[in-house]
Amino acid sequence: MKGPGIRVLSVFALTAGLVALPTAAQAAGPRIDLKVLVVTDGSSPSVAAMAAQLDSEGVPYDLVDLSAPGRPAITRAFLQDTVGGAARAKYQGVVLPNAAPFGDAAEMTALAEFERQFGVRQISSYVYPTPDVGLDYPSSAGELDGTTAELTATAKAGAFRYLKGGVPFENLAPSVPETYGYPATPLPDAAGAHFEPYLTSGGKTLAGVYSSGTRSQMVLTFSANQYQTQFRALGHGLVTWLTKGVHLGINRQYFSVHVDDVFARDARWSGDQNCTPGENCTDPSVTTPDIRMTPADVTAAVDWQAQRAFPLDLYFNGGTSKEIVANEGGDPLLTAFKQQRTKFRWANHTLDHTYLGCEQDFTVSPWACKKDAQGKPVWQTRAYLKAQIADNRTWAAGQGFALQADELVTGEHSGLKILPQQPEDNPNLALAAADTGVKWLGSDASRDFDQRAVGAALTVPRYPMANYFNVGTAAEMADEYNWIYTSRADGGSGICEDNPQIMTCIDPLDPATGYLGHIVPLDARITLAHILRNDPRPHYVHQSNMAEERILYPLLDRVLADYGALFAANSPLVNQRMRDNGAELKRQAAWRAASKQVTAYLQDGKVKVSGAPSGVQVPVTVPEGTRTGLLNLVVFGEKYAGERSAYQTGAVTLTVGAATV
């Protein structure tokens, strides 16, 4: 099976063609500022979904809430003015909750005139079809859950060229309506007016563009929210169409998978006692065999990567292998990995996977930090942390494993704060990281979602995937899952009953089918949602999931298959090292903080960007054919999803290619 390819995208490519220079000065044309106006009625999930898409891509926008007291009136002066003798549109696109949401008709009139004058496009986020938007009244309406809509040839040739065509609508809970829609039929063309379908189902239109004169609006006749896969798949195309392919911000689909504890042993779940020895079993007599990869598992991993063109990041603990070699004279797993050392990306997980936060007191449950005479936590020392980092690196060098010295994930993300027992970082972690040159420090996104500084290092939050660290078979996975997610009456722990605000109890899974039938599709959907948010946070699992029944691979295969079914070849998954993911998170955060200080506009076929604070890189997306450089000889940016995009430092001027959206 072939998964989405991983491509190296070049930053610049030189072309041989020359661009003609203007022969005479001309009066400046209209200036279009690169910012979107989002208008909400205060309760529209569809508008919130569009705002979330703009946020995820880094597209600047102003939000006007029609329900807010004292909100600005939508007038000509609000929408436009004059700069340097040229008319200026303050917005390049407009998002509305419906086709005409204003209580004051004068506001709608001002907006429509503005859109006609500057050719500014509008998205009407959820519309009941009427002739006012070029559609006949609907003959039916209802749930769209479980249906698959199709993008038209026009859509796939334009703003939605990054999708293959089929757009499945989620049906997560058959008893609960999730998406309501009004499939409609376009009316025949009238004078100067035309409706072009973009998304259809059963021969009826769910989305399309109504053009009347110089005014165009994308009309959506179905409900949506920001968490639905179908909206996230369509979201970037809506942004592209709205902005005519020219906007600040960048969109990518990131997916990297870290495998922790390589070379170590992972404790195994006890289905009889519903606990894990060495972790949470209160009876010390409970034992289970540890889980550790074998040479055959290495071969399987190499083959899987090659067949799917998808590399895995192996976060290793050399201490276990070192101990096995000392005690037994050799480690077959180490030998197997050394033979395939160049097939993986290697990264430091510390030598022994020991806890690097406070010294733990296990005489109480749950454990607590030991305290000194002053009542302060007793921390693992700087010297000990430094040795755990550096000694694992030294061991790897001796085995021929190449790694990036500035990357580190500690065992269990220890040393970083963990609530409730350790509400602060071990202060020695920042010092040891600086001592050893660590700049990127993996954290758990489920506990510490935002990137933050740890001394001179930055965290890279990682999403945990559903596969537990303490299972090697599908039946074990289903059994532990049942313990967590079923009620006491059904034999579970009742955790779901005690925490209804964050968990829902389920019917017990069949141990023989529960993993593939329930857990895999559910976690694949959650993972795909992360991918579709322009989110560079990596995902992580454990070496136990690559051992025995190798339950990791069905999950990854489902994610890759679901992605590949939606996206065209021009939108490959971006699979990169943690340091690159961390750098992207840092760029995104810097841009969010600085975006309001930047001036960017399109005028006379040129994009001009200025005003970014020192060191801040500005993300820019433009159509194919856009050029830069003194003589416009350099093709701008990276090619992705049928567009060109890149981060820019300092002032920039681009000559924009012809948009086809």
XYZ file of C-alpha atoms in Angstrom:
661
model
C 0.000 0.000 0.000
C 1.291 3.415 -0.899
C 0.544 6.341 1.384
C 0.839 10.068 0.674
C 4.381 10.858 -0.424
C 6.722 12.946 1.629
C 8.242 15.563 -0.620
C 11.057 17.985 -0.061
C 9.713 21.337 -1.183
C 12.278 23.722 -2.645
C 12.190 27.285 -1.387
C 13.113 29.062 -4.608
C 13.452 27.986 -8.220
C 15.021 30.147 -10.925
C 13.317 30.491 -14.284
C 14.763 31.471 -17.598
C 11.985 33.800 -18.733
C 12.229 37.579 -18.523
C 9.410 39.841 -17.371
C 8.669 42.992 -19.330
C 9.056 46.219 -17.391
C 6.418 48.980 -17.533
C 7.169 51.635 -20.104
C 5.387 54.569 -18.533
C 4.122 55.662 -15.177
C 0.451 55.013 -14.663
C -2.024 56.173 -12.067
C -2.152 53.779 -9.154
C -5.058 51.383 -9.184
C -7.168 50.427 -6.175
C -5.337 49.132 -3.135
C -6.728 45.999 -1.478
C -5.531 45.432 2.078
C -4.788 41.797 2.890
C -7.288 41.374 5.689
C -10.687 39.693 5.946
C -13.855 41.061 7.537
C -15.733 38.430 9.551
C -19.280 39.324 10.588
C -21.110 37.116 13.076
C -24.565 37.255 14.582
C -23.072 35.958 17.811
C -24.379 32.420 17.454
C -23.256 31.064 14.076
C -21.115 27.893 14.234
C -20.454 28.267 10.511
C -18.915 31.716 10.970
C -16.939 30.434 13.961
C -15.659 27.644 11.718
C -14.468 30.153 9.112
C -12.796 32.242 11.822
C -11.057 29.113 13.134
C -9.777 28.351 9.635
C -8.428 31.883 9.270
C -6.796 31.576 12.694
C -5.154 28.254 11.883
C -3.671 29.588 8.645
C -2.662 32.931 10.145
C -4.910 35.049 7.915
C -5.560 38.452 9.562
C -9.183 39.422 10.076
C -11.418 41.843 11.956
C -14.459 40.449 13.752
C -17.735 42.359 14.021
C -20.410 40.831 16.250
C -23.826 42.135 15.231
C -25.203 41.236 18.665
C -22.585 43.259 20.557
C -23.585 46.652 21.986
C -21.600 49.502 20.496
C -20.344 47.460 17.556
C -19.207 49.484 14.529
C -21.715 50.166 11.786
C -20.882 48.696 8.390
C -20.642 51.884 6.352
C -18.680 53.106 3.379
C -16.205 54.814 5.722
C -15.775 51.596 7.695
C -15.033 49.609 4.544
C -12.932 51.942 2.416
C -10.997 55.180 2.166
C -8.246 56.773 0.072
C -4.484 56.341 0.530
C -1.952 58.228 -1.597
C -4.663 59.266 -4.020
C -5.791 55.670 -4.613
C -9.014 54.112 -3.405
C -8.366 51.593 -0.629
C -10.440 48.559 0.288
C -9.771 47.839 3.941
C -10.748 44.206 3.412
C -10.046 41.651 0.704
C -12.944 39.364 1.582
C -16.059 39.235 3.731
C -17.555 36.363 5.741
C -21.226 36.611 6.732
C -23.487 34.237 8.680
C -25.985 34.349 5.804
C -26.592 36.359 2.659
C -28.147 39.379 4.423
C -27.686 39.370 8.215
C -28.043 43.087 8.927
C -31.061 44.566 10.664
C -30.341 47.865 8.929
C -30.666 47.523 5.154
C -28.262 50.437 4.716
C -25.417 48.277 6.015
C -26.104 45.545 3.476
C -26.299 48.171 0.734
C -22.959 49.683 1.759
C -21.339 46.251 1.843
C -22.722 45.212 -1.545
C -21.553 48.464 -3.151
C -18.110 48.006 -1.607
C -17.870 44.453 -2.949
C -18.920 45.551 -6.427
C -16.495 48.484 -6.533
C -13.420 46.515 -5.500
C -14.343 43.018 -6.650
C -14.241 41.810 -3.050
C -15.739 38.366 -2.541
C -18.164 37.221 0.132
C -18.847 33.891 1.835
C -22.424 33.429 3.024
C -21.776 30.732 5.592
C -25.188 29.077 5.952
C -27.989 30.053 3.613
C -31.546 28.952 2.959
C -31.707 28.775 -0.845
C -33.725 31.520 -2.527
C -33.641 33.308 -5.886
C -31.766 36.139 -4.130
C -28.668 33.903 -4.180
C -29.312 32.321 -7.579
C -30.985 29.157 -6.267
C -34.490 27.784 -6.543
C -36.330 27.167 -3.308
C -35.392 23.710 -2.010
C -37.804 20.840 -2.551
C -36.324 18.925 0.374
C -34.110 19.391 3.392
C -32.610 17.198 6.054
C -29.584 15.535 7.559
C -26.505 15.052 5.411
C -24.802 12.728 7.902
C -23.048 9.840 6.193
C -23.446 11.182 2.666
C -20.544 11.887 0.332
C -20.701 15.115 -1.627
C -18.628 15.748 -4.751
C -16.635 18.775 -5.808
C -17.367 19.864 -9.347
C -14.773 20.162 -12.093
C -14.840 23.943 -11.653
C -14.045 23.636 -7.951
C -11.224 21.148 -8.533
C -9.714 23.327 -11.239
C -9.719 26.319 -8.918
C -9.621 26.941 -5.196
C -10.193 23.287 -4.245
C -7.536 21.778 -6.486
C -5.840 20.267 -3.434
C -8.748 17.829 -2.923
C -9.515 14.702 -4.934
C -13.239 15.403 -5.129
C -15.209 13.274 -2.684
C -16.154 14.987 0.586
C -17.704 12.582 3.130
C -19.971 14.134 5.761
C -19.382 12.716 9.222
C -21.905 10.461 10.925
C -20.363 9.999 14.349
C -23.570 9.323 16.270
C -26.409 7.902 14.145
C -28.987 8.981 16.737
C -27.785 12.606 16.768
C -28.206 14.957 13.758
C -24.836 16.518 12.939
C -25.180 18.354 9.614
C -28.400 19.803 8.230
C -28.631 20.964 4.659
C -30.804 22.373 1.909
C -29.754 20.770 -1.390
C -30.899 23.126 -4.118
C -31.011 23.659 -7.866
C -29.422 26.714 -9.515
C -31.801 28.971 -11.383
C -31.237 29.652 -15.092
C -28.895 32.537 -15.799
C -30.444 35.972 -15.673
C -29.017 39.201 -17.046
C -25.486 39.442 -15.657
C -26.143 36.739 -13.057
C -24.938 33.134 -12.868
C -24.738 30.408 -10.235
C -21.794 27.990 -10.524
C -22.081 24.805 -8.423
C -18.955 23.824 -6.464
C -20.182 21.034 -4.171
C -23.079 18.740 -5.050
C -24.910 15.741 -3.636
C -27.487 13.691 -5.504
C -27.483 16.186 -8.347
C -28.307 19.093 -6.034
C -26.043 21.938 -4.956
C -24.671 22.311 -1.430
C -22.149 25.058 -2.213
C -21.509 27.309 -5.152
C -20.729 30.804 -6.346
C -23.444 33.287 -7.220
C -22.098 36.071 -9.430
C -24.079 39.174 -10.232
C -22.171 41.821 -12.117
C -18.851 42.330 -10.327
C -20.125 40.879 -7.055
C -19.519 37.221 -6.153
C -20.542 35.252 -3.088
C -19.851 31.678 -2.096
C -23.163 30.281 -0.894
C -23.144 27.346 1.549
C -26.492 25.634 2.114
C -25.390 23.270 4.889
C -24.539 23.735 8.546
C -20.953 23.376 9.704
C -18.709 23.655 12.700
C -14.947 23.882 13.043
C -14.546 20.333 14.366
C -16.098 18.503 11.425
C -13.736 16.778 9.041
C -15.726 17.872 5.993
C -15.411 21.529 6.930
C -11.725 21.260 7.748
C -11.132 19.630 4.367
C -13.025 22.404 2.572
C -11.788 25.233 4.800
C -8.566 26.059 3.002
C -10.354 26.161 -0.346
C -12.882 28.594 1.072
C -10.026 30.849 2.217
C -8.349 30.539 -1.181
C -11.545 31.376 -3.052
C -12.372 34.279 -0.709
C -8.943 35.888 -1.091
C -8.457 34.965 -4.768
C -5.411 33.004 -3.668
C -3.542 36.045 -2.296
C -3.322 36.359 1.469
C -1.088 36.447 4.491
C -0.813 33.097 6.226
C 0.316 29.605 5.233
C -1.411 26.236 5.343
C 0.235 22.814 5.542
C -0.815 19.313 6.631
C 1.709 18.100 9.228
C 2.028 14.530 10.481
C 5.043 13.122 12.309
C 5.010 10.083 14.605
C 7.432 9.619 17.491
C 8.002 6.127 18.884
C 9.167 6.374 22.506
C 11.077 3.838 24.637
C 12.964 2.168 21.772
C 15.432 -0.408 23.236
C 13.630 -0.225 26.597
C 11.060 -2.611 28.036
C 7.478 -1.483 28.600
C 5.398 -2.956 31.411
C 2.318 -4.940 30.354
C -1.305 -4.424 31.356
C -2.812 -7.113 33.579
C -6.291 -7.872 32.321
C -7.007 -10.006 35.373
C -6.127 -7.323 37.899
C -6.880 -4.244 35.757
C -3.559 -2.613 36.523
C 0.020 -2.402 35.281
C 2.786 -3.865 37.462
C 5.274 -1.231 38.489
C 2.758 1.497 37.672
C -0.501 1.209 39.588
C -0.899 -2.336 40.921
C -1.419 -2.261 44.680
C -0.617 -5.962 44.988
C 3.160 -6.437 44.551
C 2.640 -10.084 43.623
C 0.963 -9.141 40.327
C 3.374 -9.689 37.448
C 3.168 -9.638 33.669
C 5.886 -10.156 31.032
C 7.408 -6.922 29.738
C 7.011 -5.900 26.100
C 10.119 -5.318 23.981
C 10.641 -5.292 20.245
C 12.442 -8.141 18.471
C 14.623 -8.177 15.337
C 11.564 -9.269 13.340
C 9.797 -6.110 14.479
C 12.683 -4.043 13.120
C 12.313 -5.691 9.714
C 8.564 -5.047 9.794
C 9.149 -1.376 10.643
C 11.636 -0.922 7.811
C 9.261 -2.553 5.335
C 6.272 -0.520 6.517
C 8.163 2.762 6.201
C 9.414 1.923 2.721
C 6.008 0.880 1.424
C 4.332 4.049 2.656
C 7.211 6.509 2.223
C 6.592 7.622 5.790
C 9.562 7.740 8.207
C 9.138 7.249 11.949
C 11.112 9.070 14.652
C 12.622 6.629 17.150
C 13.144 8.068 20.642
C 15.511 5.648 22.314
C 16.789 4.712 25.770
C 20.190 3.089 25.389
C 20.462 1.993 29.014
C 18.418 -1.200 28.653
C 20.390 -2.378 25.640
C 23.629 -1.472 27.388
C 22.578 -3.608 30.355
C 21.588 -6.552 28.152
C 24.921 -6.462 26.345
C 26.766 -6.383 29.676
C 24.771 -9.270 31.131
C 24.248 -11.460 28.078
C 27.108 -10.540 25.779
C 24.897 -9.096 23.090
C 21.503 -7.617 22.237
C 19.828 -9.002 19.083
C 17.517 -5.982 18.934
C 20.489 -3.617 18.936
C 22.163 -5.659 16.204
C 19.034 -5.530 14.058
C 18.648 -1.771 14.452
C 22.326 -1.150 13.714
C 21.940 -3.003 10.428
C 19.050 -0.654 9.544
C 20.357 2.444 11.312
C 19.960 4.747 8.292
C 16.295 3.837 7.786
C 15.039 5.763 10.827
C 15.242 9.207 12.384
C 16.858 8.833 15.805
C 16.283 11.065 18.826
C 17.279 11.192 22.501
C 14.868 9.836 25.148
C 17.513 9.791 27.960
C 19.661 6.828 28.901
C 17.497 5.066 31.481
C 14.000 6.582 31.193
C 14.115 7.558 34.873
C 11.892 10.227 36.383
C 13.683 13.576 36.107
C 11.372 15.775 38.155
C 11.171 15.690 41.922
C 12.149 12.703 44.013
C 8.939 10.687 44.269
C 7.341 9.433 47.463
C 5.399 6.246 46.714
C 4.348 5.641 50.319
C 1.240 7.681 49.525
C -1.257 7.274 46.700
C -1.091 9.008 44.385
C 2.616 9.617 44.745
C 3.862 12.980 45.981
C 7.066 14.978 45.730
C 9.461 14.475 48.618
C 10.052 17.702 50.535
C 13.143 19.098 52.248
C 13.270 20.648 55.701
C 11.877 23.889 54.317
C 8.949 22.103 52.678
C 10.285 22.560 49.166
C 10.462 19.759 46.574
C 13.629 17.696 46.457
C 14.657 17.810 42.807
C 16.699 15.400 40.726
C 20.033 17.157 40.364
C 21.444 19.082 37.466
C 24.365 16.664 37.234
C 22.059 13.641 37.102
C 19.860 15.148 34.384
C 22.900 16.184 32.381
C 24.303 12.649 32.583
C 21.020 11.077 31.455
C 21.000 13.316 28.381
C 24.686 13.223 27.499
C 25.325 9.543 28.249
C 22.483 8.432 25.967
C 23.927 10.610 23.239
C 27.384 9.090 23.765
C 25.952 5.573 23.661
C 24.170 6.350 20.379
C 27.350 7.673 18.795
C 29.091 4.438 19.700
C 26.410 2.452 17.884
C 26.441 4.667 14.793
C 23.010 6.221 15.336
C 22.882 9.765 13.968
C 20.710 12.200 15.882
C 20.157 15.905 16.357
C 21.745 16.977 19.634
C 19.260 19.805 20.159
C 16.225 17.465 20.413
C 15.150 15.736 23.642
C 12.110 13.959 25.035
C 12.534 12.927 28.661
C 10.980 9.719 29.966
C 7.273 10.385 30.625
C 8.056 14.049 29.837
C 9.489 14.131 33.353
C 11.212 17.218 34.642
C 8.365 19.241 33.159
C 5.464 20.098 35.420
C 2.805 17.443 35.941
C -0.412 18.195 37.774
C -1.371 17.793 40.508
C 1.764 16.351 42.117
C 4.404 18.571 40.525
C 2.962 21.950 39.483
C 6.304 23.381 38.377
C 9.244 22.308 36.249
C 12.331 20.865 37.859
C 14.531 24.005 37.751
C 17.498 21.784 36.955
C 15.920 20.692 33.666
C 16.486 24.083 32.052
C 20.076 24.115 33.308
C 20.838 20.590 32.105
C 19.247 21.334 28.737
C 21.486 24.373 28.348
C 24.520 22.344 29.443
C 23.862 19.760 26.723
C 22.727 22.064 23.916
C 19.063 21.015 23.965
C 16.836 23.584 22.253
C 13.678 21.542 21.599
C 12.057 19.656 24.461
C 9.100 17.341 23.842
C 6.058 17.827 26.073
C 2.625 16.210 26.345
C 0.038 18.245 24.425
C -2.771 16.694 26.467
C -1.317 18.344 29.595
C 0.739 21.253 28.249
C -0.748 22.295 24.907
C 1.042 25.554 24.147
C 4.704 25.893 23.313
C 6.609 27.534 26.158
C 10.134 28.297 27.248
C 12.107 26.044 29.578
C 15.166 28.167 30.108
C 16.675 28.687 26.657
C 14.815 25.670 25.220
C 11.285 25.605 23.825
C 8.794 22.818 24.302
C 7.285 20.942 21.370
C 3.891 19.650 22.529
C 3.145 16.138 21.241
C -0.269 14.543 20.819
C -0.615 11.109 22.451
C -2.221 8.592 20.118
C -4.759 6.102 21.470
C -2.425 3.103 21.649
C -1.404 2.629 25.256
C 2.240 2.106 26.207
C 1.454 -1.096 28.126
C -0.186 -3.234 25.428
C 1.245 -5.444 22.727
C -1.950 -6.982 21.333
C -5.305 -5.767 20.090
C -7.109 -7.740 22.794
C -5.021 -6.103 25.531
C -5.735 -2.704 24.044
C -9.491 -3.356 23.975
C -9.436 -4.738 27.518
C -7.715 -1.703 29.018
C -9.899 0.610 26.935
C -12.984 -1.131 28.359
C -11.649 -0.651 31.890
C -11.324 3.092 31.342
C -14.423 3.807 29.257
C -17.133 1.508 30.653
C -19.294 1.767 33.741
C -18.874 -0.228 36.908
C -22.000 -2.179 36.039
C -20.333 -3.226 32.783
C -17.138 -4.279 34.538
C -15.246 -1.036 34.035
C -13.526 1.326 36.429
C -16.387 3.807 36.394
C -13.995 6.661 35.607
C -16.345 7.674 32.818
C -19.259 7.820 35.285
C -17.265 9.953 37.688
C -16.127 12.410 34.996
C -19.089 12.910 32.634
C -17.879 16.384 31.698
C -14.871 14.954 29.848
C -15.751 11.302 29.196
C -18.648 9.243 27.876
C -19.236 5.665 28.938
C -19.482 3.164 26.091
C -20.772 -0.358 25.732
C -17.942 -2.837 26.313
C -15.877 -3.580 23.213
C -15.443 -7.108 21.948
C -11.793 -7.974 22.697
C -11.541 -9.678 19.309
C -12.884 -6.786 17.222
C -12.918 -3.693 19.434
C -9.507 -2.388 18.484
C -9.929 -2.441 14.710
C -13.659 -1.789 14.773
C -13.853 1.061 17.271
C -10.528 2.366 18.556
C -8.711 2.621 15.220
C -11.398 4.578 13.311
C -12.033 6.857 16.286
C -8.393 7.747 16.879
C -7.742 8.058 13.151
C -10.480 10.692 12.982
C -9.015 12.560 15.956
C -5.553 12.433 14.403
C -6.847 13.613 11.029
C -8.477 16.569 12.778
C -5.054 17.559 14.132
C -3.531 17.244 10.663
C -6.175 19.475 9.090
C -5.517 22.353 11.512
C -2.156 23.468 10.124
C -0.811 22.099 13.390
C 2.851 20.996 13.427
C 2.579 19.242 16.794
C 3.874 15.680 16.354
C 2.113 12.553 17.627
C 3.649 9.889 19.830
C 3.285 6.188 20.628
C 5.599 3.588 22.216
C 7.822 0.782 21.020
C 5.395 -1.744 22.529
C 2.954 -0.777 19.776
C 5.494 -1.919 17.152
C 6.036 -5.252 18.928
C 4.067 -8.499 19.100
C 0.865 -7.817 17.079
C 2.270 -4.454 15.899
C -0.990 -2.679 16.561
C 0.474 0.696 15.608
C 0.382 -0.020 11.896
C -3.385 -0.487 11.415
C -3.904 2.882 13.095
C -1.313 4.670 10.972
C -2.602 2.953 7.840
C -6.101 4.210 8.586
C -4.861 7.781 9.085
C -2.872 7.696 5.848
C -5.745 6.094 3.938
C -8.298 8.616 5.193
C -5.974 11.474 4.308
C -5.151 10.010 0.914
C -8.831 9.571 0.087
C -9.414 13.302 0.572
C -6.284 15.043 -0.651
C -4.635 15.244 -4.049
C -0.978 14.525 -4.719
C -0.154 18.256 -4.663
C -0.789 18.275 -0.895
C 1.623 15.729 0.599
C 1.819 15.265 4.334
C 4.681 17.242 5.840
C 6.611 14.747 7.981
C 9.585 16.377 9.663
C 11.791 16.211 12.741
C 10.745 17.619 16.102
C 13.161 20.544 15.781
C 11.407 21.600 12.553
C 7.980 21.204 14.143
C 9.145 23.312 17.056
C 10.510 26.008 14.767
C 7.179 26.163 12.932
C 5.258 26.510 16.194
C 7.604 29.339 17.145
C 7.054 31.081 13.779
C 3.297 30.736 14.074
C 3.254 32.186 17.590
C 5.473 35.112 16.585
C 3.226 35.855 13.609
C 0.052 35.767 15.721
C 1.601 38.261 18.121
C 2.833 40.618 15.391
C 0.254 40.352 12.606
C -1.595 43.547 13.514
C 1.626 45.548 13.119
C 2.174 44.467 9.521
C 0.975 46.392 6.485
C 0.181 44.245 3.466
C -1.806 45.004 0.344
C -2.337 44.130 -3.301
C -2.138 46.938 -5.827
C -1.581 46.875 -9.578
C -0.675 43.204 -9.549
C 1.898 43.520 -6.779
C 1.799 42.398 -3.169
C 3.680 44.667 -0.801
C 4.435 43.697 2.795
C 6.138 45.905 5.380
C 6.214 46.774 9.063
C 7.025 43.391 10.574
C 8.975 43.658 13.839
C 12.607 42.609 13.683
C 12.996 38.861 13.482
C 9.338 38.148 12.726
C 8.730 36.147 9.581
C 5.570 36.971 7.641
C 3.714 34.059 5.999
C 2.544 34.806 2.459
C 0.457 32.694 0.076
C 0.032 33.585 -3.598
C -0.924 31.932 -6.909
C 1.436 29.952 -9.092
C 3.544 32.191 -11.310
C 4.206 34.782 -8.611
C 7.741 36.161 -8.814
C 10.126 38.208 -6.759
C 13.607 39.662 -7.069
C 14.982 42.734 -8.797
C 13.859 41.683 -12.281
C 11.107 39.305 -11.200
C 13.250 36.355 -12.242
C 12.765 34.305 -9.069
C 9.700 32.138 -8.598
C 8.345 32.848 -5.132
C 8.082 30.350 -2.336
C 7.332 26.657 -2.017
C 4.843 24.794 -4.132
C 2.038 23.270 -2.073
C -1.661 22.584 -2.724
C -1.481 24.289 -6.114
C -0.187 27.548 -4.646
C 3.115 29.173 -3.688
C 3.859 30.146 -0.104
C 6.738 31.007 2.188
C 7.749 32.977 5.253
C 9.357 36.327 4.478
C 11.629 38.497 6.611
C 11.632 42.258 6.109
C 9.817 44.248 3.446
C 8.881 42.321 0.324
C 7.335 43.050 -3.066
C 5.873 40.258 -5.183
C 4.536 40.311 -8.724
C 1.457 38.138 -8.484
C 0.735 35.366 -10.943
C -2.658 35.082 -12.585
C -5.178 33.619 -10.154
C -7.391 30.770 -11.367
C -9.756 30.657 -8.425
